[in-house]
PDB file of C-alpha atoms in Angstrom:
ATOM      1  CA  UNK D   1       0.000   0.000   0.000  1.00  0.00           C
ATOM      2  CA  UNK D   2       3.037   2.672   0.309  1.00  0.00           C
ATOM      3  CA  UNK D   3       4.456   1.493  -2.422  1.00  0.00           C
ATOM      4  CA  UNK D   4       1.053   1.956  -4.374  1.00  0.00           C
ATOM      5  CA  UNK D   5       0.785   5.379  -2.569  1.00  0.00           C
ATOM      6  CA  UNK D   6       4.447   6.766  -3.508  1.00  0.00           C
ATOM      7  CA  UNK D   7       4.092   5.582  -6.812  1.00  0.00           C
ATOM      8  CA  UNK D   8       0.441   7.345  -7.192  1.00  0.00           C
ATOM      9  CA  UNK D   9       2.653  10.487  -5.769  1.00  0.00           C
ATOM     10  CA  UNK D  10       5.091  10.160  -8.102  1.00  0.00           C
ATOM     11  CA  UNK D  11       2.676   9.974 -10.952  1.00  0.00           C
ATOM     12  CA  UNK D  12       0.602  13.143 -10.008  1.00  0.00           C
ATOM     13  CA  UNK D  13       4.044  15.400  -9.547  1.00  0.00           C
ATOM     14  CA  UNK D  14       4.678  14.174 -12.951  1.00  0.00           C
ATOM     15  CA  UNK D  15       0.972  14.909 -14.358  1.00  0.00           C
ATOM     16  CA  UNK D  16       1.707  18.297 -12.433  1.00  0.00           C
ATOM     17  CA  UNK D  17       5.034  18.960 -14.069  1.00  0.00           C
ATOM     18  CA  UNK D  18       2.881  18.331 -17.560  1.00  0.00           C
ATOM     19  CA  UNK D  19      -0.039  20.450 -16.888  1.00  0.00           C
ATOM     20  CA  UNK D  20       1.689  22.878 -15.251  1.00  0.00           C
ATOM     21  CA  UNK D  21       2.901  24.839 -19.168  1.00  0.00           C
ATOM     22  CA  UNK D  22      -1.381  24.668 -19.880  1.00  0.00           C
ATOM     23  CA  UNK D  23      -1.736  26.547 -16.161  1.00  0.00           C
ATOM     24  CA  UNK D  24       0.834  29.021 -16.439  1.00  0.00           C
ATOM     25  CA  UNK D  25      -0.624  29.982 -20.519  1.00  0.00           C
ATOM     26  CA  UNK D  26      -4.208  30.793 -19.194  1.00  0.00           C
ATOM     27  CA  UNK D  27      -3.088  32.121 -15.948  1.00  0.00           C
ATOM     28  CA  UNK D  28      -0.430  34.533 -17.309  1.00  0.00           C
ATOM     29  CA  UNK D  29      -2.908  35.304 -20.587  1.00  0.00           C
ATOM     30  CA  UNK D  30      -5.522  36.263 -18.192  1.00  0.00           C
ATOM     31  CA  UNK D  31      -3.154  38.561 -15.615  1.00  0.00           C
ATOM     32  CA  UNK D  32      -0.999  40.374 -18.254  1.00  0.00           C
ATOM     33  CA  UNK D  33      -2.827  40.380 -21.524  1.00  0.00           C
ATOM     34  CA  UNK D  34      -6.314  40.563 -20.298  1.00  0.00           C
ATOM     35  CA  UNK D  35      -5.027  42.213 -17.091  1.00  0.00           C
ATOM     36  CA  UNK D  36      -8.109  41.395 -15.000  1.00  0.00           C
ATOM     37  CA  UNK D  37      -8.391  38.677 -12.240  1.00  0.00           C
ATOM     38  CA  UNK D  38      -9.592  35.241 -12.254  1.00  0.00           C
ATOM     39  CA  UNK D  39     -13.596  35.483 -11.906  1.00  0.00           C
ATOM     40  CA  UNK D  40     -13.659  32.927  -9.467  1.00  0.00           C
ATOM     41  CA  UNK D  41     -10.138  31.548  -8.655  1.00  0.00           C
ATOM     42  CA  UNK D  42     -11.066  29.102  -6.051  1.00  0.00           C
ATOM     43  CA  UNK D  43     -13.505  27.325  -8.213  1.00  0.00           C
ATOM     44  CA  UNK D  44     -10.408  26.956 -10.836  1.00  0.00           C
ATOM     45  CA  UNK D  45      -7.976  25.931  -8.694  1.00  0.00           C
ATOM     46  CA  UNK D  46      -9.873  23.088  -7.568  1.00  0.00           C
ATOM     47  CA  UNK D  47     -10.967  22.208 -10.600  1.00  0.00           C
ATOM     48  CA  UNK D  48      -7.285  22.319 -11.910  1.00  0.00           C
ATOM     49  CA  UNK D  49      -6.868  19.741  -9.276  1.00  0.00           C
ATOM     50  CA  UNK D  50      -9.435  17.631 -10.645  1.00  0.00           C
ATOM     51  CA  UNK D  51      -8.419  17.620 -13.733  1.00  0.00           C
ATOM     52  CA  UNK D  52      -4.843  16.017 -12.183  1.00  0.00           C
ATOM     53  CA  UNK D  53      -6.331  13.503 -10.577  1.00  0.00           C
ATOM     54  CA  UNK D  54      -8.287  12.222 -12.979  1.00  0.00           C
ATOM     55  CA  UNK D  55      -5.368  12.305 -15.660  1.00  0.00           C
ATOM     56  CA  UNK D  56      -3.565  10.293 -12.717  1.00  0.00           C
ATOM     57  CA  UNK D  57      -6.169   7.602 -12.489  1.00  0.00           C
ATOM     58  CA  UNK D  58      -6.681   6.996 -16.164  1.00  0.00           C
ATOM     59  CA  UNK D  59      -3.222   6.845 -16.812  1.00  0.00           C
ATOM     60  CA  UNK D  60      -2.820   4.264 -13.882  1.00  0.00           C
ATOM     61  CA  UNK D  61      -5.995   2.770 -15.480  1.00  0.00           C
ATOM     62  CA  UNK D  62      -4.316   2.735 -18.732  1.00  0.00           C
ATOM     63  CA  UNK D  63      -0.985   0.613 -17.607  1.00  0.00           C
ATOM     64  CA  UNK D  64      -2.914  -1.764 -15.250  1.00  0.00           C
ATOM     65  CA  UNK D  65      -6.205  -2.856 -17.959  1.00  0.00           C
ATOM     66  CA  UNK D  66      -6.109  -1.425 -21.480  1.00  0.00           C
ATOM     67  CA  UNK D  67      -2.689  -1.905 -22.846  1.00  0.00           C
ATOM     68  CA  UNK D  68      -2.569  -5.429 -21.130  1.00  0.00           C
ATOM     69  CA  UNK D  69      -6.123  -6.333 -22.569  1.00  0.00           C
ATOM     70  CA  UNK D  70      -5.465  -5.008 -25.968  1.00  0.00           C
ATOM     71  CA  UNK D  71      -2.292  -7.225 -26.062  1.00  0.00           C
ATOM     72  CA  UNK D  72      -3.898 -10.285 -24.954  1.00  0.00           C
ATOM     73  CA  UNK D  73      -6.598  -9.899 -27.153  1.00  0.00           C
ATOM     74  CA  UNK D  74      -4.629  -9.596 -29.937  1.00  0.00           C
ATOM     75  CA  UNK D  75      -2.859 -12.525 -29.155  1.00  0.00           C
ATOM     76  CA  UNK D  76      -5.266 -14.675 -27.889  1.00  0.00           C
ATOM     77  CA  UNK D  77      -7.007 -13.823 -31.317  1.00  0.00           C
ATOM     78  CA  UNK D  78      -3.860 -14.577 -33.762  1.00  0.00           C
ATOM     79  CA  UNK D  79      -3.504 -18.118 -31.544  1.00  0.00           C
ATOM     80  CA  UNK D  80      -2.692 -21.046 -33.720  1.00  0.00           C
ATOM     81  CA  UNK D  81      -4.739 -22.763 -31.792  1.00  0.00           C
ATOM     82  CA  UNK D  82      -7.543 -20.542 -31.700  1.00  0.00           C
ATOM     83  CA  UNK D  83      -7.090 -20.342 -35.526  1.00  0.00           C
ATOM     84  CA  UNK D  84      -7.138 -24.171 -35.857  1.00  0.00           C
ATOM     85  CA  UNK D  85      -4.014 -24.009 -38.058  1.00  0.00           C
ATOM     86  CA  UNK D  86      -0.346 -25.231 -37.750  1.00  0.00           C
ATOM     87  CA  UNK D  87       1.593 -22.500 -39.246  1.00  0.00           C
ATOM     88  CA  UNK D  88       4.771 -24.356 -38.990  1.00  0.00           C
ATOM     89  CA  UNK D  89       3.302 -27.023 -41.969  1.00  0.00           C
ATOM     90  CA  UNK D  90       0.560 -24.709 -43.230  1.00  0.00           C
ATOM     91  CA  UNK D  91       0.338 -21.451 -44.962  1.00  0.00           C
ATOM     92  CA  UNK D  92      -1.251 -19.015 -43.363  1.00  0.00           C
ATOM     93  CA  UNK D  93      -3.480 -17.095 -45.404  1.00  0.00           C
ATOM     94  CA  UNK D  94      -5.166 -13.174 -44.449  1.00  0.00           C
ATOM     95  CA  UNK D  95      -8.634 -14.560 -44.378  1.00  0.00           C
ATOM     96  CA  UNK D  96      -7.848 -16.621 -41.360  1.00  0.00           C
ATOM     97  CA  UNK D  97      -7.186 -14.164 -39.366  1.00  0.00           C
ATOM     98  CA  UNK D  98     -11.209 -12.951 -40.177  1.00  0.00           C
ATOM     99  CA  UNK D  99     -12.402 -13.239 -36.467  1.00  0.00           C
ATOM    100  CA  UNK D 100      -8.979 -10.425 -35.786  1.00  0.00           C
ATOM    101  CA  UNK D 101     -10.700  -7.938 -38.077  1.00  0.00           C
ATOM    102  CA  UNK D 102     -14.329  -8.401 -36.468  1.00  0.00           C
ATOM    103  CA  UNK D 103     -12.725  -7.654 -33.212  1.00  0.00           C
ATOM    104  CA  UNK D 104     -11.172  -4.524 -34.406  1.00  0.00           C
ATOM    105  CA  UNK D 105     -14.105  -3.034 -36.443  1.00  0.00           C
ATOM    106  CA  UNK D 106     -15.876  -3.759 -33.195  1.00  0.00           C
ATOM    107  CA  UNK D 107     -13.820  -2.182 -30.457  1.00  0.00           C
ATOM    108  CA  UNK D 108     -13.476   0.511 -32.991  1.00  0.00           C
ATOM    109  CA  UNK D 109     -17.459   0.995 -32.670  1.00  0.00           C
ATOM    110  CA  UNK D 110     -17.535   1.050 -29.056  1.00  0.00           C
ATOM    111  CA  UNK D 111     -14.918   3.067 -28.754  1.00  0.00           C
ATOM    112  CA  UNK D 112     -15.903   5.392 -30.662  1.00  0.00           C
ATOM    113  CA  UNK D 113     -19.093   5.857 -29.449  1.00  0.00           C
ATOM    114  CA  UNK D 114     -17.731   6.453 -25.433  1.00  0.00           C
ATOM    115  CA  UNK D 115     -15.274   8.856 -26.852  1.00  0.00           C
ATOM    116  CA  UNK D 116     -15.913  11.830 -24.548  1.00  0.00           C
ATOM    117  CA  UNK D 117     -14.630  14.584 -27.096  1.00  0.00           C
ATOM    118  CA  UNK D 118     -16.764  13.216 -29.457  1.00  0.00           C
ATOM    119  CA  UNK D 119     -20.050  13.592 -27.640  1.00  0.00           C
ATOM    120  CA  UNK D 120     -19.326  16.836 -26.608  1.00  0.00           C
ATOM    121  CA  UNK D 121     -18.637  18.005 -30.519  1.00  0.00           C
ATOM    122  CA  UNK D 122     -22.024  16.308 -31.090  1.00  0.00           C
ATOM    123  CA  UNK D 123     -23.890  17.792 -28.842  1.00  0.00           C
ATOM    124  CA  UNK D 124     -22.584  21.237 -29.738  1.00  0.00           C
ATOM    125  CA  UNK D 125     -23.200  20.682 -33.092  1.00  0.00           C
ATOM    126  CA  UNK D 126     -26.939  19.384 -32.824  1.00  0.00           C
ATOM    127  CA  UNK D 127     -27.555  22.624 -30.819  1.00  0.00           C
ATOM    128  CA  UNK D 128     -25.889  24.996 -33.157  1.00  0.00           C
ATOM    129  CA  UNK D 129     -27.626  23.780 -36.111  1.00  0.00           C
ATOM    130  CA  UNK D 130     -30.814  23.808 -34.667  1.00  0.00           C
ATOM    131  CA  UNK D 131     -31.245  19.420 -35.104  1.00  0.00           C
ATOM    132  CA  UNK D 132     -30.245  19.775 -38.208  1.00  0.00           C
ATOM    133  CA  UNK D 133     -27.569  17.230 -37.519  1.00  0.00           C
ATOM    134  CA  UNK D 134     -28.531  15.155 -34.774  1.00  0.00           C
ATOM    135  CA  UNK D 135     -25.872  13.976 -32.313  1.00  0.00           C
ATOM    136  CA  UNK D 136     -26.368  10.458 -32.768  1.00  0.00           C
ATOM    137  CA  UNK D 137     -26.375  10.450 -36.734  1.00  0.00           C
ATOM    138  CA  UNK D 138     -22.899  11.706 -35.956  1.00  0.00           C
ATOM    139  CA  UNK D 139     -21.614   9.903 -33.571  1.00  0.00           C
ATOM    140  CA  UNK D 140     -23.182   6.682 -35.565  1.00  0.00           C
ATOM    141  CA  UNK D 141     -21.446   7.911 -38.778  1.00  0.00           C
ATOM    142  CA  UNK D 142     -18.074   8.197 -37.100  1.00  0.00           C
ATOM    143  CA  UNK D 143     -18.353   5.428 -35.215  1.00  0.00           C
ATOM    144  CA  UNK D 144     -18.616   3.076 -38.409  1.00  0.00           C
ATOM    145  CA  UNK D 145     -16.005   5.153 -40.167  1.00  0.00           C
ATOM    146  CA  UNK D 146     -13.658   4.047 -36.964  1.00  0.00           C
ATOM    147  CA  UNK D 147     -14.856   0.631 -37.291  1.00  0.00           C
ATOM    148  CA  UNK D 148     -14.147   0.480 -40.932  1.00  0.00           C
ATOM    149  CA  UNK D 149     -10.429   1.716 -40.348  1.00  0.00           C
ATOM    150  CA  UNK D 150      -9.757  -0.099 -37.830  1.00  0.00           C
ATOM    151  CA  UNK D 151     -10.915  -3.331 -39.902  1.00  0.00           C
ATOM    152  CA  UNK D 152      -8.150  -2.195 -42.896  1.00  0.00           C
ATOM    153  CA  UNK D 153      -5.967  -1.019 -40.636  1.00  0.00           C
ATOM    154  CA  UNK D 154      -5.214  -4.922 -38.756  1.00  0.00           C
ATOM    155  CA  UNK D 155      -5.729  -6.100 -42.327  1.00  0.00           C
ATOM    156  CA  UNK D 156      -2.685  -4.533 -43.367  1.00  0.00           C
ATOM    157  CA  UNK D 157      -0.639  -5.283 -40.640  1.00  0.00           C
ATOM    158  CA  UNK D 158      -1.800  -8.917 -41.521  1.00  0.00           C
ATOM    159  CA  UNK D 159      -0.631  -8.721 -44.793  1.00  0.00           C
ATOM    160  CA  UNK D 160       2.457  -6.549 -44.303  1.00  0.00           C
ATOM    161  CA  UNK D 161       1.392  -4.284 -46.717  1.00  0.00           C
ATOM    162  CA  UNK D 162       2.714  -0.793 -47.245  1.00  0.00           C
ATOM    163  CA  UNK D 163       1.028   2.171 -45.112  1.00  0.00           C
ATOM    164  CA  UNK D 164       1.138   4.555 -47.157  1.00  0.00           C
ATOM    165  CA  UNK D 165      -0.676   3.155 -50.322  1.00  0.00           C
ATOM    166  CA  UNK D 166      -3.418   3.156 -47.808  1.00  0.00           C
ATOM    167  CA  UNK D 167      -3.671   6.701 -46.816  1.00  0.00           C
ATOM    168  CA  UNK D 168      -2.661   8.116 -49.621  1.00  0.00           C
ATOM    169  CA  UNK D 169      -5.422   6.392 -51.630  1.00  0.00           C
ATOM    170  CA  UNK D 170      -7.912   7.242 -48.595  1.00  0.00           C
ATOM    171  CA  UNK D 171      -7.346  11.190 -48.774  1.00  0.00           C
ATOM    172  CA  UNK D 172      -7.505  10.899 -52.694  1.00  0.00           C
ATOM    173  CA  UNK D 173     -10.983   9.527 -51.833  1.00  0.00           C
ATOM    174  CA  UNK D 174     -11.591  12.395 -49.167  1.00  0.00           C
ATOM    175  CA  UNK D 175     -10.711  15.436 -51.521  1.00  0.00           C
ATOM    176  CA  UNK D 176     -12.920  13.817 -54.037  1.00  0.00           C
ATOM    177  CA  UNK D 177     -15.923  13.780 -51.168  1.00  0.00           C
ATOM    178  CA  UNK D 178     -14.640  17.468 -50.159  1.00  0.00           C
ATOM    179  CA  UNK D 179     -15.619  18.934 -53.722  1.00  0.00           C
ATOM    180  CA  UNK D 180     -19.025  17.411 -54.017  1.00  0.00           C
ATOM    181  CA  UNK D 181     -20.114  17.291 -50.152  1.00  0.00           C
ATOM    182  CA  UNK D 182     -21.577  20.379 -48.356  1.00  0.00           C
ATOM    183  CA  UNK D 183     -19.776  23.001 -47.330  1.00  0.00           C
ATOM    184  CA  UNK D 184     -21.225  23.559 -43.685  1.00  0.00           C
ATOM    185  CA  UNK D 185     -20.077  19.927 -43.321  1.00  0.00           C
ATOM    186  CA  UNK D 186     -16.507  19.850 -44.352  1.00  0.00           C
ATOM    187  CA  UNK D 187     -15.350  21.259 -41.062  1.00  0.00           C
ATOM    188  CA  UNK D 188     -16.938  19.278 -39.199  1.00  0.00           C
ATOM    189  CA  UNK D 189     -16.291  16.099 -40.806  1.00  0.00           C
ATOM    190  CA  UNK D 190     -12.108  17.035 -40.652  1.00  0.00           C
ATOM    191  CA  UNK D 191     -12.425  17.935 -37.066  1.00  0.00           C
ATOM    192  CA  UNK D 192     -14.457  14.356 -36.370  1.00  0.00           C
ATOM    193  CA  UNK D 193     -11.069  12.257 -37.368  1.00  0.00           C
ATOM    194  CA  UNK D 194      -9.247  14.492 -34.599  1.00  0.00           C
ATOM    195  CA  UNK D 195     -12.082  13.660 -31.868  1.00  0.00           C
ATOM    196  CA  UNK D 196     -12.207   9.867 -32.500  1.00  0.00           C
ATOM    197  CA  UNK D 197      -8.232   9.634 -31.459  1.00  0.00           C
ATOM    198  CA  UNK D 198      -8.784  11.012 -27.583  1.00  0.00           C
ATOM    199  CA  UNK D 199      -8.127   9.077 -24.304  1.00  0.00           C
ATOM    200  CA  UNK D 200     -10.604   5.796 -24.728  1.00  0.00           C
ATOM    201  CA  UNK D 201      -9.661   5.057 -28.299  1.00  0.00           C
ATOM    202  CA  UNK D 202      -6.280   5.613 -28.471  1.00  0.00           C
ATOM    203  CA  UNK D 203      -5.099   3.344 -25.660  1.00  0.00           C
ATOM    204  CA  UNK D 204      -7.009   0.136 -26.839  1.00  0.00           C
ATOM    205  CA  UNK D 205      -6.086   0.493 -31.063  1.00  0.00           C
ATOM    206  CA  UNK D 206      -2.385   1.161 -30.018  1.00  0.00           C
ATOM    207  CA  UNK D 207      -2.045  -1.969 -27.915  1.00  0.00           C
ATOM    208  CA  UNK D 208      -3.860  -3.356 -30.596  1.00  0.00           C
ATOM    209  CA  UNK D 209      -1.325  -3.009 -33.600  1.00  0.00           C
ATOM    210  CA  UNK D 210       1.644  -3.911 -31.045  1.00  0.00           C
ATOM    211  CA  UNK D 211       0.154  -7.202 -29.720  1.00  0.00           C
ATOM    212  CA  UNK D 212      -0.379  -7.932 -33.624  1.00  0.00           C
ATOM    213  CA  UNK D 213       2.664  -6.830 -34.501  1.00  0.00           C
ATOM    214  CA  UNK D 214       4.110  -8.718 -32.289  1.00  0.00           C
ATOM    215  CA  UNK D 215       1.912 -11.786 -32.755  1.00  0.00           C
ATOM    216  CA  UNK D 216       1.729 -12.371 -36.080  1.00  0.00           C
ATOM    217  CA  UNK D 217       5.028 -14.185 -37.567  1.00  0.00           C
ATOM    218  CA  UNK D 218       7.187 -12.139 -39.849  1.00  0.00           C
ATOM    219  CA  UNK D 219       6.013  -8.743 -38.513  1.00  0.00           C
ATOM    220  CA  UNK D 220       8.188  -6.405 -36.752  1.00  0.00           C
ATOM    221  CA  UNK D 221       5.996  -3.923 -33.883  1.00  0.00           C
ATOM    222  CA  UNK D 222       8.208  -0.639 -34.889  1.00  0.00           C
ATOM    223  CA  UNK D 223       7.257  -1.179 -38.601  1.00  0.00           C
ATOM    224  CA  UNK D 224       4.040  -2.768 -38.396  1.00  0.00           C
ATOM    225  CA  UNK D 225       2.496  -2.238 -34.671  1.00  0.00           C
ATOM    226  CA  UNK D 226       1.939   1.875 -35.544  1.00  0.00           C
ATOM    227  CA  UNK D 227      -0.582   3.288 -38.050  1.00  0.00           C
ATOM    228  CA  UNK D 228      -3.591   2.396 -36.808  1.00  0.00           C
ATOM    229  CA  UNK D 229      -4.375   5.163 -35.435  1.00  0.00           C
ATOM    230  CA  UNK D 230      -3.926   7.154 -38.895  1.00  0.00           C
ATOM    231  CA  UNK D 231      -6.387   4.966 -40.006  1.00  0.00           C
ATOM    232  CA  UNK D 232      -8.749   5.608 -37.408  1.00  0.00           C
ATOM    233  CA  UNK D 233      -8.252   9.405 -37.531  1.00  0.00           C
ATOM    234  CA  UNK D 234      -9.048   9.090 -41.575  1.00  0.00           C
ATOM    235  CA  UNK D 235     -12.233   6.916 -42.010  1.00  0.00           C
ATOM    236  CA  UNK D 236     -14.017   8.651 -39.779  1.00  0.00           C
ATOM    237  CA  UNK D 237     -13.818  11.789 -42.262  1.00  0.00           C
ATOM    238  CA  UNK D 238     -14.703   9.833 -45.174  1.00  0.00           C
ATOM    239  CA  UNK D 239     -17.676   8.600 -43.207  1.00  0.00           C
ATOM    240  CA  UNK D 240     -19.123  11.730 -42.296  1.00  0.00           C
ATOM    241  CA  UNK D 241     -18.764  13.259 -45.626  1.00  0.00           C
ATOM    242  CA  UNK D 242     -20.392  10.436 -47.193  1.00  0.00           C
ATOM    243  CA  UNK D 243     -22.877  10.535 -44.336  1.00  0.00           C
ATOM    244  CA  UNK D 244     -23.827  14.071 -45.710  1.00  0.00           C
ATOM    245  CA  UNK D 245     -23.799  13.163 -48.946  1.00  0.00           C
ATOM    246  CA  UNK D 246     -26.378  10.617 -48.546  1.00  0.00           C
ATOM    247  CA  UNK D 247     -28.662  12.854 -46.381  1.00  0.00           C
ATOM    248  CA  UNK D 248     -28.122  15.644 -48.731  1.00  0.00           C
ATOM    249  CA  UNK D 249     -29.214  13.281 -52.179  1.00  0.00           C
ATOM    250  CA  UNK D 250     -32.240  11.827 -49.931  1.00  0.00           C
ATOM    251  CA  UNK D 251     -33.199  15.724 -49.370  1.00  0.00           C
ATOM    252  CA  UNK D 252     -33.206  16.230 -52.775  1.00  0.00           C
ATOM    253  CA  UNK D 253     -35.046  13.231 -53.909  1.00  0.00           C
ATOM    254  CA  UNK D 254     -37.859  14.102 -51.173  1.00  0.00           C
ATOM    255  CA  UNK D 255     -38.087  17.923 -52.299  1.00  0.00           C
ATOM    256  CA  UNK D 256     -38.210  16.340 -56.063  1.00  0.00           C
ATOM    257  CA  UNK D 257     -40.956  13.509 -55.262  1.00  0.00           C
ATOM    258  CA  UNK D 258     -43.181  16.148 -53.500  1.00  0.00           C
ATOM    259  CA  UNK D 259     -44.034  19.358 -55.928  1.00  0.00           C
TER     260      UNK D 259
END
């Protein structure tokens, strides 16, 4: 229990010594630029402290469940035995490792959908546009666009492929959306592949690609373990845009049906 307790210590003069830059910006921005008090400086300070301790406890959270569980999913998944296969004597081919890209598109999902940052951009953005794009149609749209980048993402690292045929070819597909989708959308739909890659998604996909990585035969983590997350930063825009796209050619086929 000390040990636990200096350790905790340790980890909050740390989180101090990292949020202390952010503190000293606003603080100093609002004494000598502004040059007028805190409003209520009591109220920040404690919520300064808050914010510490909870970046304490999810990092501890972090080291002690998702990295680990990431990891051993990934290889629990990639198993030969779980696979029913004997790679020794029998080539392996990317379709067997099907069940390893269900499990990504779906933690993708999930993930995406707790994502704090994104339900607060979703919420913001049903209120400033008066409903006309609900939270949830959002967050569902990025949520598959995760899912769907997550899926490509673990295939590649399957295959070994090259990452950068991928994104290249995926923001060829984006600037084509960005010409033909609506312009109060295009924003939007850039800042959504920024959201998606916060605190609950982020931990999970990067243990993810290691434990592949470092599962899989013939794949080395530092070449192959990283990328995911570009992947799940980029679908997510292609999602949304095509998201408004369809809602945008259903508008127009409604207005068109009824004179």
């Amino acid at each position: 229990m000390i040990e636990w307790s200096i350790h905790l210590l340790m980890e909050l003069l740390q989180t101090c010594r990292d949020i202390l830059p952010i503190a000293i910006t606003i603080i100093g921005f609002q004494l000598l630029v502004i040059r007028r008090p805190l409003a209520h400086p009591k109220r920040t300070l404690i919520g300064f402290f808050y914010v510490l301790l909870g970046i304490v406890v999810f990092l501890e959270g972090l080291d002690m469940a998702l990295f680990p569980l990431g990891s051993l999913m990934a290889s629990q998944l990639t198993a030969p035995e779980f696979l029913g296969i004997n790679p020794v004597n029998q080539p392996v081919s990317w379709f067997t490792y099907s069940w390893v890209y269900v499990f990504a598109a779906s933690i993708g999902f999930a993930t995406a959908l707790a994502e704090p940052a994104l339900l607060a951009v979703a919420i913001k953005v049903e209120q400033i546009s008066g409903g006309t794009i609900p939270a949830w149609g959002l967050r569902i749209s990025v949520a598959i666009g995760v899912a769907l980048g997550l899926a490509l993402g673990t295939f590649r690292i399957v295959t070994g492929l090259d990452l950068s045929f991928f994104i290249i070819a995926g923001y060829v597909i984006v600037t084509i959306q960005t010409y033909f989708a609506p312009k109060m959308i295009i924003g939007l739909a850039y800042d959504s592949g920024g959201v998606t890659t916060s605190m609950v998604t982020v931990p999970l996909v990067t243990a993810l690609g290691l434990g592949l990585a470092e599962a899989i035969p013939g794949r080395n983590p530092l070449l192959d373990g990283f990328g995911l997350i570009a992947f799940a930063s980029l679908f997510p825009i292609i999602a949304v845009l095509g998201y408004a796209q369809i809602a945008q050619w259903l508008s127009r086929n409604k207005t068109s049906s009824n004179p």
